[in-house]
Structures are given as structure tokens and as C-alpha cells.
Amino acid sequence: MHSPFATERAFHRLLTAAGQAPSVLNTQPWRLAAVRGEFAELLADPDRRLRVSDPRGRSLHVSCGAALFNLRLAVRTAGHRPLIWLLPNTAEEPQLLAAVRVSPSGPASGRTRELYDHIGLRRTNREPFGERPVPPHVLADLRHAAACEGARLVTLERHAAADLLEHIAVADDELGKDGDYQAELRAWTMSGNRRDGLPSYVRGPGCADDPAPVRDFGTRGERRAVRFESSPRLAVLTTSGDGPADWLRAGQALQRLLLTATVHGVSASFLNQPLDLRDMRRRSDPHHRRGHIQMIIRLGYGPAVPRAPRRPAAELRGTPPARPREGCAV
């Protein structure tokens, strides 16, 4: 069987799958390069890094990890087994985040094909969710999805979720006073003002309640104010470490659980203001037995929403800075 990197048509399929991954502020900060038709390299796109809110590059790595998981699904459903080397040459090529080889394999499992088929259906949903609770067996499946990628999904009970919402509101208020942060936010979220010229669909409705269970992108007066669910279902995605490899694993875990949620008809959005504030202060979380928080996720049942605009596949094609090195498969 031919390598999935060997032909233009096959590689375009990989570019399209990777390009539909979620990313912070829909920046889509990745490129994918084919190497001699034999390997692929996932590259960070430094022009799409958030310099103010993401000085450590954590959010960029999480976003690129999500794209890497989609790439893995596309390779696997093409009849190959993906072999992944994370950060194969960090000292010399910091933009090279992962190298991908393939080996022969049998047909993909039904679940793998199901997740691949839902790549184009996944949405980030900033609309109000219904009051219907997410069933325990669905939450268990989401936790299993995160665990498959070496991460942990911790679902919060009502009181813990309420405390976290208050913390999110405090962080959001502090970020609202930071002029540089707000300017960067507007550059990537305001319609007609995105740096890459794409239309913006990352902004949701304003919230009539306080604290808000959605992120407030821009001025609330420009949007309709609505009431959200009374008790948002919140969860945090954690990793045992807090370095670049952990962030890439977090992104893969995030995309696996988001696609699993899509299979179950569950919607998701993100409330990462406290993490932005932490990153801007160049701090890492103190070690906790449940790990380091990488994403704060709101789960529920929301209405249908449009897909955020994607970069054309041709824009995602990168030039490999180096050949893949030998390493340990992940």
C-alpha cells in the first residue's frame, strides 16, 4: 500500500483533516510538510502565535496537538499505523513539533472510523446549553478518551464548578483591563479585522448573568445578551507534567474527547481565561495530584452552530526544516 504522504491527493486529505482541528481563537497555528513522500512533519506556524496571551507557547502546542490527532485518524483510516515522534529535534528545530512515519496495518476499528467521520461535524459551541445533564456513561466515555492519550478529564461537581466560574470571572475582569491582551483578542476575533482575513465566527452571544459561562470576546454591547444554563457542567483537562510534550499530548487528548463528545451529540466550549492569565505571568500550576490544568471545558447540549472558517489546505502546506530523527514512538 502506498504511503499516505506519497501522492498529492492523499496528502491533501491529511491537510484537510488536520486543518479542521480546534485552536485557540481559531488561529490554526500549524503547517504540515511531506518529506520525500515518506514522512510528515507537523510544524508550528510562528506567525500565528499569540504573543501576548501565550508567551510560553502552551496554547499553540495544545492547538497543534489537536491537529496531530486528526492527522493520526486520517492516516489510520487510510490503512496505515501512524508512528509519532514528539519534539524530535527541539534544540535545533523548535518549530518541528512532531514527525510522523507509517507502518503497515489492518483496517481501522469502527470507533476510529467513527471519530474520523465526525471531524467535520465537531464545533465549538458558545451558545446557551439546555438544562439536560450529560449522562454518567457519556462522561465516562469522555474520561476514557482523555486517558487514552495520557491525560485526565476531571468533571467538577456543582459547588466546585460554581467556585471555578467565580475564578474565571475574576480572571476575565483582570484581562479586560489589559490593553495589549484586548488588542490581540480583537485582532483574531473581530469580524472584518482578523489578521489573516478570514471571517470571524468565534464570538458568541453576550451573557446576561454574572459570572458568565462563556468567554466574552470583545464588547458585550455589540451582541445580544442571553441567559445561559443555571448550572454549567465544567471539566478540566490535566496532564502529569507541564512542558511542551505534555501540551502536545493535551491537544491530542482534547481532540479525542471532543470528537467523542460529538459522537454523543454533546457540545463543548472553553473558559480558559485563568490559564491565559497564568501563562501571561509565565507561571505554571503548582503540582497537584490530579495534574496540571491545560483546558477548562464547558459541556452540555447546545443548538446547531456554524463551523468556524478554516484556512485553505494549500496554506497549511509547510517546508520541512529537517529530516525526521529516530526516537521513541508515542
XYZ file of C-alpha atoms in Angstrom:
330
model
C 0.000 0.000 0.000
C 1.364 3.449 -0.957
C 2.428 5.906 1.720
C -0.292 8.483 2.579
C 2.389 11.135 2.004
C 3.361 9.960 -1.474
C 0.644 11.489 -3.677
C -0.893 14.932 -3.874
C -4.414 13.590 -3.426
C -3.519 11.509 -0.369
C -1.582 14.320 1.281
C -4.387 16.811 0.597
C -6.691 14.505 2.572
C -4.292 14.714 5.524
C -4.032 18.502 5.247
C -7.817 18.810 5.244
C -8.250 16.592 8.305
C -5.548 18.360 10.304
C -6.884 21.761 9.268
C -10.260 21.144 10.909
C -8.860 20.822 14.425
C -9.851 23.344 17.107
C -7.327 26.023 18.053
C -7.065 28.954 20.430
C -9.021 31.873 18.905
C -9.185 29.810 15.693
C -5.589 30.784 14.908
C -4.846 27.367 13.314
C -1.110 27.757 14.094
C 0.267 24.735 12.256
C 1.669 23.565 8.952
C 2.211 20.061 7.638
C 5.141 19.087 5.431
C 5.678 15.912 3.409
C 9.274 14.697 3.329
C 10.266 12.803 0.163
C 6.787 11.267 0.139
C 7.866 9.055 3.041
C 7.335 11.082 6.241
C 5.350 14.018 7.501
C 6.365 16.790 9.878
C 3.981 18.922 11.934
C 5.371 22.446 12.219
C 4.349 25.345 14.421
C 3.471 28.495 12.465
C 5.151 31.294 14.464
C 3.234 33.998 12.589
C 0.029 32.728 14.203
C 1.286 32.534 17.757
C -0.441 34.751 20.321
C 2.485 36.794 21.605
C 0.619 38.441 24.476
C -1.635 35.718 25.858
C 0.591 32.744 25.040
C 4.211 33.726 25.758
C 5.160 30.148 26.756
C 3.595 28.681 23.615
C 1.365 26.382 25.666
C -1.847 27.156 23.786
C -0.047 26.860 20.445
C 1.200 23.391 21.370
C -2.259 22.300 22.554
C -3.772 23.524 19.282
C -1.124 21.729 17.224
C -1.654 18.572 19.292
C -5.322 18.614 18.273
C -4.285 18.863 14.606
C -1.872 15.979 15.162
C -4.674 13.774 16.455
C -6.756 14.481 13.341
C -3.700 13.610 11.242
C -3.357 10.321 13.105
C -7.006 9.484 12.410
C -6.620 10.282 8.712
C -3.511 8.087 8.452
C -5.131 5.235 10.356
C -8.329 5.242 8.292
C -6.167 5.119 5.154
C -4.959 1.698 6.287
C -1.682 2.648 7.969
C -0.468 2.734 11.544
C 0.914 6.178 12.470
C 4.183 6.247 14.422
C 4.651 9.584 16.170
C 7.834 11.223 17.437
C 7.090 14.286 19.562
C 9.637 17.115 19.520
C 12.291 15.111 17.649
C 14.881 17.899 17.435
C 13.900 20.631 19.873
C 17.328 22.224 20.266
C 17.943 22.798 16.552
C 14.394 22.944 15.128
C 11.998 24.326 17.772
C 9.194 24.698 15.209
C 9.272 20.968 14.445
C 6.675 19.625 16.865
C 6.196 16.072 15.614
C 7.442 13.676 12.966
C 5.125 11.014 11.561
C 6.065 7.713 9.963
C 3.704 4.921 8.989
C 3.814 1.157 9.128
C 1.513 -1.435 7.539
C -1.653 -2.218 9.460
C -5.018 -3.839 9.108
C -8.326 -1.981 8.799
C -9.107 0.733 11.321
C -11.510 -0.057 14.139
C -15.117 1.043 13.999
C -14.528 3.675 16.699
C -11.537 5.112 14.834
C -13.596 5.459 11.666
C -16.443 6.982 13.668
C -14.148 9.621 15.176
C -12.684 10.404 11.735
C -16.159 10.771 10.247
C -17.026 13.328 12.949
C -14.030 15.604 12.333
C -16.074 17.855 10.061
C -19.062 17.825 12.434
C -17.249 18.995 15.562
C -17.972 22.587 16.595
C -17.047 24.898 19.438
C -20.449 25.990 20.724
C -20.686 29.300 22.611
C -24.482 29.371 22.658
C -26.581 28.616 25.781
C -26.892 24.905 26.529
C -30.062 23.187 27.689
C -30.586 22.086 31.274
C -30.412 18.390 30.321
C -27.493 16.819 32.205
C -24.772 14.907 30.430
C -25.334 11.228 31.381
C -22.723 9.478 33.538
C -21.924 6.923 30.832
C -21.107 9.728 28.372
C -18.855 11.468 30.897
C -17.149 8.126 31.494
C -16.526 7.780 27.747
C -15.023 11.281 27.656
C -12.757 10.471 30.581
C -11.674 7.292 28.810
C -10.905 9.285 25.645
C -8.605 11.624 27.581
C -6.921 8.713 29.338
C -6.171 7.041 26.006
C -3.882 9.997 25.218
C -2.142 10.145 28.584
C -4.276 12.945 30.038
C -7.054 13.147 32.594
C -10.512 14.714 32.360
C -11.802 15.791 35.763
C -15.509 16.632 35.827
C -16.499 19.096 38.546
C -19.434 18.826 40.904
C -21.876 21.719 41.275
C -20.064 23.585 44.079
C -16.611 23.155 42.542
C -17.970 24.355 39.194
C -19.522 27.432 40.830
C -16.208 28.254 42.521
C -14.366 27.870 39.229
C -16.861 30.140 37.454
C -16.140 32.837 40.043
C -12.412 32.387 39.440
C -12.999 32.628 35.679
C -14.986 35.853 36.150
C -12.184 37.424 38.215
C -9.604 36.455 35.578
C -11.840 37.753 32.784
C -12.213 41.085 34.583
C -8.452 41.401 35.038
C -7.789 40.532 31.392
C -10.389 43.097 30.377
C -8.149 45.802 31.827
C -5.078 44.689 29.879
C -4.852 46.790 26.724
C -2.352 44.574 24.925
C -4.395 41.451 25.628
C -7.588 43.087 24.387
C -5.878 44.326 21.226
C -4.642 40.818 20.448
C -8.098 39.426 21.148
C -9.705 41.894 18.741
C -7.106 41.110 16.074
C -8.240 37.469 15.986
C -11.953 37.663 16.824
C -13.484 40.828 15.365
C -15.322 40.355 12.071
C -13.526 42.062 9.213
C -10.486 42.612 11.411
C -8.835 39.206 11.670
C -5.141 39.267 10.899
C -5.492 36.502 8.323
C -8.540 37.982 6.582
C -10.848 35.096 7.454
C -14.353 35.968 8.658
C -14.846 35.518 12.385
C -17.311 33.090 13.938
C -15.551 32.626 17.261
C -17.687 35.158 19.137
C -20.834 34.022 20.868
C -23.722 35.919 22.457
C -23.255 38.145 25.473
C -24.240 36.772 28.856
C -26.961 38.372 30.974
C -25.666 36.592 34.073
C -22.573 37.050 36.206
C -20.301 35.111 36.285
C -20.554 34.186 32.622
C -20.326 30.556 31.483
C -18.913 31.689 28.131
C -15.923 33.714 27.115
C -16.608 37.381 26.410
C -14.860 38.227 23.134
C -14.983 41.984 22.749
C -17.603 44.478 23.837
C -20.802 42.978 25.176
C -22.862 45.868 23.900
C -22.240 44.707 20.329
C -24.025 41.370 20.928
C -27.326 40.108 22.196
C -27.461 39.247 25.898
C -28.961 35.869 26.765
C -29.239 33.661 29.820
C -27.177 30.503 29.940
C -27.739 27.239 31.771
C -28.172 27.630 35.525
C -25.509 25.084 36.489
C -22.914 24.711 33.725
C -21.197 21.332 33.534
C -17.484 22.122 33.743
C -14.487 19.839 33.397
C -10.735 20.370 33.383
C -8.228 18.521 31.228
C -4.975 17.836 33.065
C -1.564 16.335 32.347
C 1.027 14.979 34.737
C 3.664 17.449 33.511
C 3.623 20.989 32.192
C 6.119 21.128 29.331
C 5.851 21.167 25.517
C 5.445 17.375 25.178
C 2.675 17.455 27.804
C 0.940 20.271 25.931
C 1.043 18.294 22.686
C -0.421 15.267 24.486
C -3.099 17.511 25.989
C -4.070 18.679 22.490
C -4.394 15.117 21.258
C -6.452 14.178 24.309
C -8.612 17.257 23.835
C -9.430 16.403 20.229
C -10.118 12.753 21.015
C -12.577 13.707 23.753
C -14.174 16.471 21.645
C -14.776 14.067 18.768
C -16.115 11.518 21.257
C -18.437 14.211 22.606
C -19.578 14.969 19.046
C -20.405 11.286 18.528
C -22.638 11.505 21.613
C -24.243 14.780 20.480
C -22.588 16.734 23.300
C -21.468 20.336 22.725
C -18.363 21.975 24.168
C -16.777 25.389 24.611
C -13.822 26.700 26.582
C -13.276 29.062 29.525
C -9.521 29.428 29.630
C -9.175 32.974 30.997
C -7.421 31.804 34.209
C -4.971 29.821 32.087
C -4.281 32.834 29.870
C -3.607 34.940 32.947
C -1.312 32.251 34.346
C 0.607 31.984 31.063
C 0.955 35.761 30.721
C 2.603 35.792 34.145
C 4.846 32.945 32.933
C 3.750 30.725 35.771
C 2.967 27.042 35.854
C 0.488 25.459 38.191
C 1.823 24.030 41.426
C 1.908 20.251 41.205
C -1.417 18.659 42.091
C -2.290 15.010 42.405
C -4.740 15.432 39.512
C -2.132 17.082 37.330
C -1.640 20.447 35.623
C -4.727 22.067 34.128
C -4.399 22.596 30.366
C -8.039 23.310 29.359
C -11.257 24.355 31.105
C -14.199 22.874 29.200
C -17.950 23.513 29.361
C -20.074 20.546 28.297
C -23.777 20.246 27.510
C -26.400 20.078 24.803
C -26.473 23.140 22.590
C -28.088 24.240 19.324
C -26.521 23.744 15.923
C -23.860 26.372 15.166
C -21.852 27.170 12.010
C -18.348 25.884 11.520
C -15.553 28.352 12.158
C -13.799 29.315 8.898
C -10.750 27.252 8.022
C -7.524 28.111 6.264
C -7.298 26.665 2.735
C -5.432 23.370 2.675
C -2.780 24.894 0.405
C -1.901 27.401 3.150
C -1.240 24.581 5.588
C 1.494 23.016 3.477
C 4.871 23.611 5.073
C 8.516 23.192 4.116
C 10.345 20.655 6.283
C 13.202 22.260 8.236
C 14.859 18.884 8.899
C 14.519 15.178 8.275
C 12.746 13.147 10.970
C 15.095 11.656 13.528
C 14.885 8.301 15.216
C 13.122 8.306 18.555
C 10.547 6.606 20.692
C 7.080 6.015 19.286
C 4.343 7.644 21.331
